[in-house]
PDB file of N, CA and C in Angstrom:
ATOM      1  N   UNK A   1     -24.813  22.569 -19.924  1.00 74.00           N
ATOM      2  CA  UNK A   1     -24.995  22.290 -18.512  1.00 74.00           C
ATOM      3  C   UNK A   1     -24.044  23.160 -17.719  1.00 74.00           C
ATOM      4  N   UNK A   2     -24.607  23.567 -16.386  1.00 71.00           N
ATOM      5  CA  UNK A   2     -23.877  24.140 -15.606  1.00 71.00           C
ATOM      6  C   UNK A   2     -23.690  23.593 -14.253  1.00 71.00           C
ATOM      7  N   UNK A   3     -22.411  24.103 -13.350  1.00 76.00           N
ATOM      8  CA  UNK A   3     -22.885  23.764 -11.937  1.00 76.00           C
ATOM      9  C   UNK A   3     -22.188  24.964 -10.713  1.00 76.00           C
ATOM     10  N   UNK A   4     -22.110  24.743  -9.943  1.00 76.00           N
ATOM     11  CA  UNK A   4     -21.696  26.071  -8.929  1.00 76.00           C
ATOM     12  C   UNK A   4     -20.732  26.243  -8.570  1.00 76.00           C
ATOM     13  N   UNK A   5     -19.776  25.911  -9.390  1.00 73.00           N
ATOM     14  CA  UNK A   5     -18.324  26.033  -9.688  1.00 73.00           C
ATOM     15  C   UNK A   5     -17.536  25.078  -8.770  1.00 73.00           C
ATOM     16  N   UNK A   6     -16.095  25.299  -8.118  1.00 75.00           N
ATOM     17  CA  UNK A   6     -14.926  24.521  -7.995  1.00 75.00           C
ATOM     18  C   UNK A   6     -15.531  23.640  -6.810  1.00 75.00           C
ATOM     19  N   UNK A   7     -16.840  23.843  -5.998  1.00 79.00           N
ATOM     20  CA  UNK A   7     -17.370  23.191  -4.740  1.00 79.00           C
ATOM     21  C   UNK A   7     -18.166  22.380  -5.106  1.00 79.00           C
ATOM     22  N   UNK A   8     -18.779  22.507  -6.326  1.00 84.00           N
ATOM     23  CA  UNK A   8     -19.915  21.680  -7.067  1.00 84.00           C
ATOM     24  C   UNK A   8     -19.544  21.106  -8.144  1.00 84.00           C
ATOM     25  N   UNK A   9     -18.601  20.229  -8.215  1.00 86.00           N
ATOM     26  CA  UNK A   9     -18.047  19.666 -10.235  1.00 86.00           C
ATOM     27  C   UNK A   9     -19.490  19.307 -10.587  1.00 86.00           C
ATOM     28  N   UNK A  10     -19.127  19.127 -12.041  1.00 91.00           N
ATOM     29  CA  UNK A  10     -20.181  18.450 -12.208  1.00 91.00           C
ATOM     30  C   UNK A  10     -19.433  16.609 -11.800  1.00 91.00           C
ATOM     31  N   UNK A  11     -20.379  15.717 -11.845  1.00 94.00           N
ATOM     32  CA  UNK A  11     -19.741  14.084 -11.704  1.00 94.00           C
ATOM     33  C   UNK A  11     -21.258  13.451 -12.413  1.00 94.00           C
ATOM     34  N   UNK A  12     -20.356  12.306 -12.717  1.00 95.00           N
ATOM     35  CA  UNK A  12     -21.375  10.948 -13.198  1.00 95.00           C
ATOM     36  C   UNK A  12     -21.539   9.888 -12.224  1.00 95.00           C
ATOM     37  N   UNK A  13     -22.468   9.226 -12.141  1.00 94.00           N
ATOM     38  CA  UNK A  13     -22.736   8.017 -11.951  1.00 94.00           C
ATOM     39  C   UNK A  13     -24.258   7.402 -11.746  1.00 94.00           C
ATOM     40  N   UNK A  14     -23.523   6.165 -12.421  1.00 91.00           N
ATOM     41  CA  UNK A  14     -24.726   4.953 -12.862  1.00 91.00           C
ATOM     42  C   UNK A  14     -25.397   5.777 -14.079  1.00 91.00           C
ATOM     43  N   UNK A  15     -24.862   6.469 -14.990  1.00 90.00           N
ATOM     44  CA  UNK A  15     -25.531   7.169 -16.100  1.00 90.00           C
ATOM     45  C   UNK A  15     -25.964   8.129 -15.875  1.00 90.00           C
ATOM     46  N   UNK A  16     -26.039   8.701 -14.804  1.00 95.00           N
ATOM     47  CA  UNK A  16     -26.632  10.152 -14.343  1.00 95.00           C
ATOM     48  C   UNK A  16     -25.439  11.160 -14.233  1.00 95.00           C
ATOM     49  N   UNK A  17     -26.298  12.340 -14.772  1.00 96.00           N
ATOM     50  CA  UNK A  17     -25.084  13.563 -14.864  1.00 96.00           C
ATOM     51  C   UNK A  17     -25.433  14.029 -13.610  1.00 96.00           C
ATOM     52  N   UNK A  18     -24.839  14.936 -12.525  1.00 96.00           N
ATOM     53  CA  UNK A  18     -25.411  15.687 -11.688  1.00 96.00           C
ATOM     54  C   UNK A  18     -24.818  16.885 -11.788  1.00 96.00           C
ATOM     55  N   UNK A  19     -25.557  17.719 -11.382  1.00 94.00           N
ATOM     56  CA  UNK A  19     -25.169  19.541 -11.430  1.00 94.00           C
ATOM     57  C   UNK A  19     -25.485  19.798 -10.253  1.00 94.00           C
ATOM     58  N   UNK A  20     -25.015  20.702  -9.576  1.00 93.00           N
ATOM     59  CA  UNK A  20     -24.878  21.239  -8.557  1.00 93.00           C
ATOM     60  C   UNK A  20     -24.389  22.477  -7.975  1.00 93.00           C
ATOM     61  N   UNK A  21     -25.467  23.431  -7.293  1.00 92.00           N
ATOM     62  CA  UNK A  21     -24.945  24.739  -6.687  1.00 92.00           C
ATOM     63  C   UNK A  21     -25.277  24.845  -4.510  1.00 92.00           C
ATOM     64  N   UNK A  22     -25.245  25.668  -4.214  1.00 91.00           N
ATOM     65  CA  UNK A  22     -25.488  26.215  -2.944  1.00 91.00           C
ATOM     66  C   UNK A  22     -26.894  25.473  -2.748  1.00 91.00           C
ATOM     67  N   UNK A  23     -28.207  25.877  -3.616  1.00 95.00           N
ATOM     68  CA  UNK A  23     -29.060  25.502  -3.496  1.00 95.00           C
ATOM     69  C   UNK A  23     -30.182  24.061  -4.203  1.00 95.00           C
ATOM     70  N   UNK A  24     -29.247  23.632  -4.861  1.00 95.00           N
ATOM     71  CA  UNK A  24     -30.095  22.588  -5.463  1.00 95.00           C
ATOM     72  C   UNK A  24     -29.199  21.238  -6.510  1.00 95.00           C
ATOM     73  N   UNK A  25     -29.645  20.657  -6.521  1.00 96.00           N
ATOM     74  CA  UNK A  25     -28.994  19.374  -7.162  1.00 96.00           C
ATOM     75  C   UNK A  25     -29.493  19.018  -7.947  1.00 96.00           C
ATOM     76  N   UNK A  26     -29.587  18.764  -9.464  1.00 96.00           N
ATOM     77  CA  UNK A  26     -30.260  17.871 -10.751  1.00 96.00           C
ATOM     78  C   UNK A  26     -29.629  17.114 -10.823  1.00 96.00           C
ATOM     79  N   UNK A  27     -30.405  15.707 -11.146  1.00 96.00           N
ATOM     80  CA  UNK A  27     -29.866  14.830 -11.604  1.00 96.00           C
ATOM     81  C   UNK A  27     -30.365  14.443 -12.983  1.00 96.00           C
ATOM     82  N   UNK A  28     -29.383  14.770 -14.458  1.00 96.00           N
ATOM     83  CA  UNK A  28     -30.228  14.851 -15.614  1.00 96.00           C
ATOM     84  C   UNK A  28     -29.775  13.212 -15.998  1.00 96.00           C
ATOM     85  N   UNK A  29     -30.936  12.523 -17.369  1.00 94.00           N
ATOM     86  CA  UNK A  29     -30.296  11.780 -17.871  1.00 94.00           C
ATOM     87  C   UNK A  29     -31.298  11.856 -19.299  1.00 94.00           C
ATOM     88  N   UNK A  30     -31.126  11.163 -20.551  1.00 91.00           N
ATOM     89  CA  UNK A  30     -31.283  11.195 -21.652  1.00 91.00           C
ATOM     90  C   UNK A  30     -32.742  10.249 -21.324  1.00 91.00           C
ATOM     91  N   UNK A  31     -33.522  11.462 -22.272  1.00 88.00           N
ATOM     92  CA  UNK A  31     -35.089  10.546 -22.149  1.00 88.00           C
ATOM     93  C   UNK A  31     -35.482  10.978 -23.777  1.00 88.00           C
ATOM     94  N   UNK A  32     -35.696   9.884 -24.401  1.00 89.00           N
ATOM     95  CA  UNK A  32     -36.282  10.095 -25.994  1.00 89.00           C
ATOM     96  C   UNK A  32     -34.999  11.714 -26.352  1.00 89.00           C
ATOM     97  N   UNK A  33     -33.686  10.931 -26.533  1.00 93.00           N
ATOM     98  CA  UNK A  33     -32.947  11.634 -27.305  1.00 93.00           C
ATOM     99  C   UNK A  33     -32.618  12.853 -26.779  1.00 93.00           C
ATOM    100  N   UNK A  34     -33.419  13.074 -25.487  1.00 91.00           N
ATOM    101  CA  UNK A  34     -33.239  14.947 -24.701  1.00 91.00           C
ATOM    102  C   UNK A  34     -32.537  14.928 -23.812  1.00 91.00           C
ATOM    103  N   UNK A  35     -31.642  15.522 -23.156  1.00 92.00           N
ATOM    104  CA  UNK A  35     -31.022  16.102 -22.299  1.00 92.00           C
ATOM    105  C   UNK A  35     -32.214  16.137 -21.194  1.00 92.00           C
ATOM    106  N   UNK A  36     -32.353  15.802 -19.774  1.00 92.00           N
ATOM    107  CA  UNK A  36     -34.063  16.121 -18.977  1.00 92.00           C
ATOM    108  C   UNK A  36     -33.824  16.092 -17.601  1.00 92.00           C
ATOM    109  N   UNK A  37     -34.570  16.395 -17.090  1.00 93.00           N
ATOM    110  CA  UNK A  37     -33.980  16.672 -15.791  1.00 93.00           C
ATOM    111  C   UNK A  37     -34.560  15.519 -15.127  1.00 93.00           C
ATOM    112  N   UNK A  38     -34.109  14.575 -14.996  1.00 95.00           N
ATOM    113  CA  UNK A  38     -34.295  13.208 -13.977  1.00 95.00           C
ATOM    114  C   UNK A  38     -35.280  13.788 -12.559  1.00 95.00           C
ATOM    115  N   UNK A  39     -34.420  14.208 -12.058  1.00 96.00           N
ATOM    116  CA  UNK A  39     -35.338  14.962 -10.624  1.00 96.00           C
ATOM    117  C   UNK A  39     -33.938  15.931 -10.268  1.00 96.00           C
ATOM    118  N   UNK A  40     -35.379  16.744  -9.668  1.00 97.00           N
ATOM    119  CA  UNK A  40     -34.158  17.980  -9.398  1.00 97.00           C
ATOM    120  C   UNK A  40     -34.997  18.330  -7.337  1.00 97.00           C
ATOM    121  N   UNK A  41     -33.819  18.657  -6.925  1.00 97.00           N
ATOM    122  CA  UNK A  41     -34.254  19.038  -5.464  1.00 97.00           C
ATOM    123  C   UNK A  41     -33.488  20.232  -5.105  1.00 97.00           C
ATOM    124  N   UNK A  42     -34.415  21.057  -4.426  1.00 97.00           N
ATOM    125  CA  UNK A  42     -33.884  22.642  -4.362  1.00 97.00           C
ATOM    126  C   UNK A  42     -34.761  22.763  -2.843  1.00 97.00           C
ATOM    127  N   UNK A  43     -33.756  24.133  -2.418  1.00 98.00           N
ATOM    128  CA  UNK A  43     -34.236  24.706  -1.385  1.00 98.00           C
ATOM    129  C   UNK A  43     -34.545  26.197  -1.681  1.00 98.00           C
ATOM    130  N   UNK A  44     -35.637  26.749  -1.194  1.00 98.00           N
ATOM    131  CA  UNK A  44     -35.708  28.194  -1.471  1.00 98.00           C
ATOM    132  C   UNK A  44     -35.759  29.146   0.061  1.00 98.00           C
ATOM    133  N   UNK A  45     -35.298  29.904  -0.057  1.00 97.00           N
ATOM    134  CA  UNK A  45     -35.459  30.789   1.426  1.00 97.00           C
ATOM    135  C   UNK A  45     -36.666  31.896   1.723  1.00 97.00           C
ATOM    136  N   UNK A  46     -37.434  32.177   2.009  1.00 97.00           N
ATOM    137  CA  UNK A  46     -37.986  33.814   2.222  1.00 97.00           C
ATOM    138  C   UNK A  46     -37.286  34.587   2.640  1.00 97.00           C
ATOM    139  N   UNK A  47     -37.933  35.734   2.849  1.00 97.00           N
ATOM    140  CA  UNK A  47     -36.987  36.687   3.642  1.00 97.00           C
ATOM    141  C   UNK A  47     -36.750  37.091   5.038  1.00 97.00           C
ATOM    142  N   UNK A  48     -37.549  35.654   5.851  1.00 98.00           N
ATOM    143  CA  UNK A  48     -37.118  35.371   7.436  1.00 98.00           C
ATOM    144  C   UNK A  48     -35.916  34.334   7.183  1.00 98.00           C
ATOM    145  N   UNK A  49     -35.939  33.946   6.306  1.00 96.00           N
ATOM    146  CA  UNK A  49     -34.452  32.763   6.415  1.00 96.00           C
ATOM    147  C   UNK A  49     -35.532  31.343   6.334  1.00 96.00           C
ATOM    148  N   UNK A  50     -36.740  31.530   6.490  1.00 97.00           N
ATOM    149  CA  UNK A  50     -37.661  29.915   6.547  1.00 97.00           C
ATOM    150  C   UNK A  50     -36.722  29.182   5.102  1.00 97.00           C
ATOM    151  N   UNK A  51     -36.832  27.959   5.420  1.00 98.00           N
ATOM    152  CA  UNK A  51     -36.748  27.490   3.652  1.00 98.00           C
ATOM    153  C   UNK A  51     -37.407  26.509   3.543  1.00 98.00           C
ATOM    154  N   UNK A  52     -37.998  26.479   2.161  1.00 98.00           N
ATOM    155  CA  UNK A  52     -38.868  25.979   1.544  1.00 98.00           C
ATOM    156  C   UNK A  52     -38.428  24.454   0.900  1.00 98.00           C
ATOM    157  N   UNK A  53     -38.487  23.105   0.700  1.00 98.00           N
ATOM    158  CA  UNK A  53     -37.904  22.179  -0.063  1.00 98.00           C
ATOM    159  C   UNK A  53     -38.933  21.940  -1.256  1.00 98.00           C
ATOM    160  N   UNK A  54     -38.185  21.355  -2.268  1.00 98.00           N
ATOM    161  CA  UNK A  54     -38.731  20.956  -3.444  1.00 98.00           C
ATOM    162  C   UNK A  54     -38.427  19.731  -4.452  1.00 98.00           C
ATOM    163  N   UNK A  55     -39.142  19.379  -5.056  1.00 98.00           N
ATOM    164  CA  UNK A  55     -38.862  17.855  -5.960  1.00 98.00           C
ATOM    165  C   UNK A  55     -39.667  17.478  -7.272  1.00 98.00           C
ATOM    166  N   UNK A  56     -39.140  18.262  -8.396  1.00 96.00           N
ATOM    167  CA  UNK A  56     -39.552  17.638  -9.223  1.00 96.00           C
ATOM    168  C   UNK A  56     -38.701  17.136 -10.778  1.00 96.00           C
ATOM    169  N   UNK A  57     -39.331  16.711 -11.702  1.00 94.00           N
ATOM    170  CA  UNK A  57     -39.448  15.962 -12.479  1.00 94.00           C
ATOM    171  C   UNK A  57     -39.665  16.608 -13.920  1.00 94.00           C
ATOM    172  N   UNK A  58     -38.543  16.481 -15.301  1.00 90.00           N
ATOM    173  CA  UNK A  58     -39.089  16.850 -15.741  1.00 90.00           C
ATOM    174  C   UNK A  58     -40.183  15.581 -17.227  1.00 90.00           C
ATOM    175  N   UNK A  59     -40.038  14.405 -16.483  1.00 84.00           N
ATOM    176  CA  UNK A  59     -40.854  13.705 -17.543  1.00 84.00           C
ATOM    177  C   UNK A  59     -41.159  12.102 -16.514  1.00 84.00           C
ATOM    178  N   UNK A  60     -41.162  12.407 -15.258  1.00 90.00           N
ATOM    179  CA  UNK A  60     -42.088  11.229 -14.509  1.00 90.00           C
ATOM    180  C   UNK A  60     -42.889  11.499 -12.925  1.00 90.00           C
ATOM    181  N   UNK A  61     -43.274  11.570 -12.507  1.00 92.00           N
ATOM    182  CA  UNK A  61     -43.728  11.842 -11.713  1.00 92.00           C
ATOM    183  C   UNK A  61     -43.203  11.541  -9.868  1.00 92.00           C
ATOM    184  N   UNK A  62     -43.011  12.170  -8.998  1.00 93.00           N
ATOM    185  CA  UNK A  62     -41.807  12.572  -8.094  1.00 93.00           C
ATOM    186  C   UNK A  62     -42.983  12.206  -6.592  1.00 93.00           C
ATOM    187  N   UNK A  63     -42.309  12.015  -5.337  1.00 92.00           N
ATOM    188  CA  UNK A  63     -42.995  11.988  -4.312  1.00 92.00           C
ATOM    189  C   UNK A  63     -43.074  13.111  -3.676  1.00 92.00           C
ATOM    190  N   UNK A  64     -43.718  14.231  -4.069  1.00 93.00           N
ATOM    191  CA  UNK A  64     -43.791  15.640  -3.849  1.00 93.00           C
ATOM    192  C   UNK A  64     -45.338  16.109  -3.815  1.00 93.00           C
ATOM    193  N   UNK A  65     -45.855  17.204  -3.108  1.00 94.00           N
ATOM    194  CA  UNK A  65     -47.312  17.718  -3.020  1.00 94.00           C
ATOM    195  C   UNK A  65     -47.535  18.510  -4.521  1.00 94.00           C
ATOM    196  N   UNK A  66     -48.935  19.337  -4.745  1.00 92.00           N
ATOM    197  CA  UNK A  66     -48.777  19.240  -6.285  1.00 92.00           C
ATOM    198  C   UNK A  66     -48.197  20.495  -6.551  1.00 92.00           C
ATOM    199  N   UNK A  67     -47.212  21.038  -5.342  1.00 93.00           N
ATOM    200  CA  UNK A  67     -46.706  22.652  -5.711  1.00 93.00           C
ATOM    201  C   UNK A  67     -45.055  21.571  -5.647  1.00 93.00           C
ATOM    202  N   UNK A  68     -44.909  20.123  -5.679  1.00 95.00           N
ATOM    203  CA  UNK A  68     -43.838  20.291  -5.865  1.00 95.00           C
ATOM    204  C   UNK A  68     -42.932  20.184  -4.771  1.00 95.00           C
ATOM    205  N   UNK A  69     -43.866  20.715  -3.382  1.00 96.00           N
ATOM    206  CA  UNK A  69     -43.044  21.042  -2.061  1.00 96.00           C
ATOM    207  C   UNK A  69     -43.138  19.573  -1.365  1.00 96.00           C
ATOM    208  N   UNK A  70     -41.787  19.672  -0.886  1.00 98.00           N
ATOM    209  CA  UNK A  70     -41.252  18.288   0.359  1.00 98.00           C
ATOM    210  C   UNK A  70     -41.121  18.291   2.001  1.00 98.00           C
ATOM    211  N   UNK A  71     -41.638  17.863   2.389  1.00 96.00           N
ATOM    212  CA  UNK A  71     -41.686  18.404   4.109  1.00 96.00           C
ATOM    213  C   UNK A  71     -39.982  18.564   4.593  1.00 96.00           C
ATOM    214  N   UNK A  72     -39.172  18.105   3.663  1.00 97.00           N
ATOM    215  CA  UNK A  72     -37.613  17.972   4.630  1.00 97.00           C
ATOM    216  C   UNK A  72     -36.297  18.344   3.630  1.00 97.00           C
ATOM    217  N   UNK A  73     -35.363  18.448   4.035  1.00 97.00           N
ATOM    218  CA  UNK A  73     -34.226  18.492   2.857  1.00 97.00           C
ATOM    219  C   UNK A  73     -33.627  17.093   2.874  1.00 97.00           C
ATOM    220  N   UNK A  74     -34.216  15.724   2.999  1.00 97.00           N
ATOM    221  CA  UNK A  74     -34.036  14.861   3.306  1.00 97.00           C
ATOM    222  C   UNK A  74     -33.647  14.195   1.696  1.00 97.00           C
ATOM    223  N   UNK A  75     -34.498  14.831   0.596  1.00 97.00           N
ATOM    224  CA  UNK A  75     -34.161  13.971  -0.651  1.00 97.00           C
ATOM    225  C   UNK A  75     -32.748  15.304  -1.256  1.00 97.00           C
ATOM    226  N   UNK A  76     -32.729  16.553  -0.717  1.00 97.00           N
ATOM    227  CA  UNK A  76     -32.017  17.747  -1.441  1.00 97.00           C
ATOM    228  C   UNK A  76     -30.341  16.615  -0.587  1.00 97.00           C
ATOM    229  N   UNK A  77     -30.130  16.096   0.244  1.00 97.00           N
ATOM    230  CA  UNK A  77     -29.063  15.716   1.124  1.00 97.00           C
ATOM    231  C   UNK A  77     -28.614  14.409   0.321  1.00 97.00           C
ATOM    232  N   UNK A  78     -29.680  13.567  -0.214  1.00 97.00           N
ATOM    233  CA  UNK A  78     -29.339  12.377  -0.583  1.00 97.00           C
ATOM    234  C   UNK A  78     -28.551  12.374  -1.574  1.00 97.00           C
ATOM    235  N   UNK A  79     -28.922  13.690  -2.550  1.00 96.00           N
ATOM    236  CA  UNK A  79     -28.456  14.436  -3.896  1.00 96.00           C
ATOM    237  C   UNK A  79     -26.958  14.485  -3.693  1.00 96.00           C
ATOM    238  N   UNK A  80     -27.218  15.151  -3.126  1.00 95.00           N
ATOM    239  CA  UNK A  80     -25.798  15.775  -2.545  1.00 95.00           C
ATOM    240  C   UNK A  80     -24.718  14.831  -2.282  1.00 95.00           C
ATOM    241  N   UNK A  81     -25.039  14.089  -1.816  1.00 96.00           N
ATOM    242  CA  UNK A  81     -24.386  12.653  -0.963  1.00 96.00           C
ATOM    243  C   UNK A  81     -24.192  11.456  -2.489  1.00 96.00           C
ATOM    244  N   UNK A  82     -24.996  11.955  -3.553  1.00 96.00           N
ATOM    245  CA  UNK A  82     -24.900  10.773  -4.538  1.00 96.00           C
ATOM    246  C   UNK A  82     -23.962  11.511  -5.379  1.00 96.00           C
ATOM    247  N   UNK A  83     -24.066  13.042  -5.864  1.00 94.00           N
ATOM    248  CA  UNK A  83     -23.488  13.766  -6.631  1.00 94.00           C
ATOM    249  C   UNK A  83     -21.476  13.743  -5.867  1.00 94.00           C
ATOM    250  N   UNK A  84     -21.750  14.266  -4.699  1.00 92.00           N
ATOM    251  CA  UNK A  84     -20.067  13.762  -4.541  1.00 92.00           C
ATOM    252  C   UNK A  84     -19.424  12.354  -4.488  1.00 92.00           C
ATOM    253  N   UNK A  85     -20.386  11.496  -4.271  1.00 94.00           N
ATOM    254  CA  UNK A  85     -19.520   9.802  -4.227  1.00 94.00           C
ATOM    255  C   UNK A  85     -19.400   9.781  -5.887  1.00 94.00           C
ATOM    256  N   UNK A  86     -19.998  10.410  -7.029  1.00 95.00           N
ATOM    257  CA  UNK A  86     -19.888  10.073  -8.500  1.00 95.00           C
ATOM    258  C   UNK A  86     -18.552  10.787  -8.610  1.00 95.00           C
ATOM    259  N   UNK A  87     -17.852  10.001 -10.292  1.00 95.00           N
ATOM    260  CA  UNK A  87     -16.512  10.107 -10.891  1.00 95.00           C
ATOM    261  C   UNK A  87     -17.192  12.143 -11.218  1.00 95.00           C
ATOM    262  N   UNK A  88     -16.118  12.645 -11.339  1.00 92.00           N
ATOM    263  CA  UNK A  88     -15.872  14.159 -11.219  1.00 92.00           C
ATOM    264  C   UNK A  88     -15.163  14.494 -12.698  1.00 92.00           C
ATOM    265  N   UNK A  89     -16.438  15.098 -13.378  1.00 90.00           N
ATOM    266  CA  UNK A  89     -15.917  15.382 -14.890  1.00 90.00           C
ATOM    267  C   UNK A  89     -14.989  16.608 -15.227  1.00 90.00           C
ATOM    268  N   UNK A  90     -13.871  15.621 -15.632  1.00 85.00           N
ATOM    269  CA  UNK A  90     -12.438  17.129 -15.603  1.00 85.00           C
ATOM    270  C   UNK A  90     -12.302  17.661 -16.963  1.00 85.00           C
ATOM    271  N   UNK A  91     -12.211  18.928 -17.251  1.00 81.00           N
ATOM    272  CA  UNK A  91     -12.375  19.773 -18.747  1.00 81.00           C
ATOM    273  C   UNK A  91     -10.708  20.128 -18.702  1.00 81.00           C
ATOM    274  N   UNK A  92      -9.952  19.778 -19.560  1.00 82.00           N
ATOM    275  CA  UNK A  92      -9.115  20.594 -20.359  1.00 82.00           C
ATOM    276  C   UNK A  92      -8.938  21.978 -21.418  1.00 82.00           C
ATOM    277  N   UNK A  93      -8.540  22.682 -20.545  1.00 79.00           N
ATOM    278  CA  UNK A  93      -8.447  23.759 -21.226  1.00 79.00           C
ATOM    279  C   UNK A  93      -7.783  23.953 -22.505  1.00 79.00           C
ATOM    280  N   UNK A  94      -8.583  24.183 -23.524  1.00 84.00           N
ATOM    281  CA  UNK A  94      -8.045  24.069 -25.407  1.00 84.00           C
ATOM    282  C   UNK A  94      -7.815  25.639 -26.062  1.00 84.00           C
ATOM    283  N   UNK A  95      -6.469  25.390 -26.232  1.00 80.00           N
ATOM    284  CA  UNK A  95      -5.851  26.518 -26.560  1.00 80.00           C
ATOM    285  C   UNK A  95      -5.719  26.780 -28.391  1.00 80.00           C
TER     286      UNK A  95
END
């Protein structure tokens, strides 16, 4: 797992891992033994600056159109807002 470095830890809560960069938030958790992406919400830009929202799923089905796309960054914010109130997973460096 990755996330978008010292602005994005990764954190837990309620059993959910979250990852996090500039543009998007996963929230993974263990489905039949896998690592999976719970729901993931992303923003994409063109090259006027428009941006695009998104929401999906990788093993249940999401409140999204069937490309996936969301009229708002309304669920990408909630992410965001759940991923920083979670405990913040700290790595020790092993020498």
């Amino acid at each position: 797992v990755t996330a978008g470095g010292t602005a994005y830890p990764l954190t837990v809560a309620d059993g959910t891992l979250y990852l996090g960069a500039n543009h998007f938030v996963k929230k993974m958790t263990m489905y039949e033994n896998l690592l999976v992406v719970d729901e993931e919400a992303l923003v994409e830009y063109d090259t006027d600056g428009n941006a695009t929202y998104f929401l999906h799923s990788d093993y249940h089905d999401v409140d999204a159109d069937e490309n996936g796309q969301v009229e708002d960054d309304s669920v990408l914010n909630n992410f965001y807002d759940e991923m920083f109130e979670g405990e913040m997973i700290v790595f020790t460096k092993v020498q």
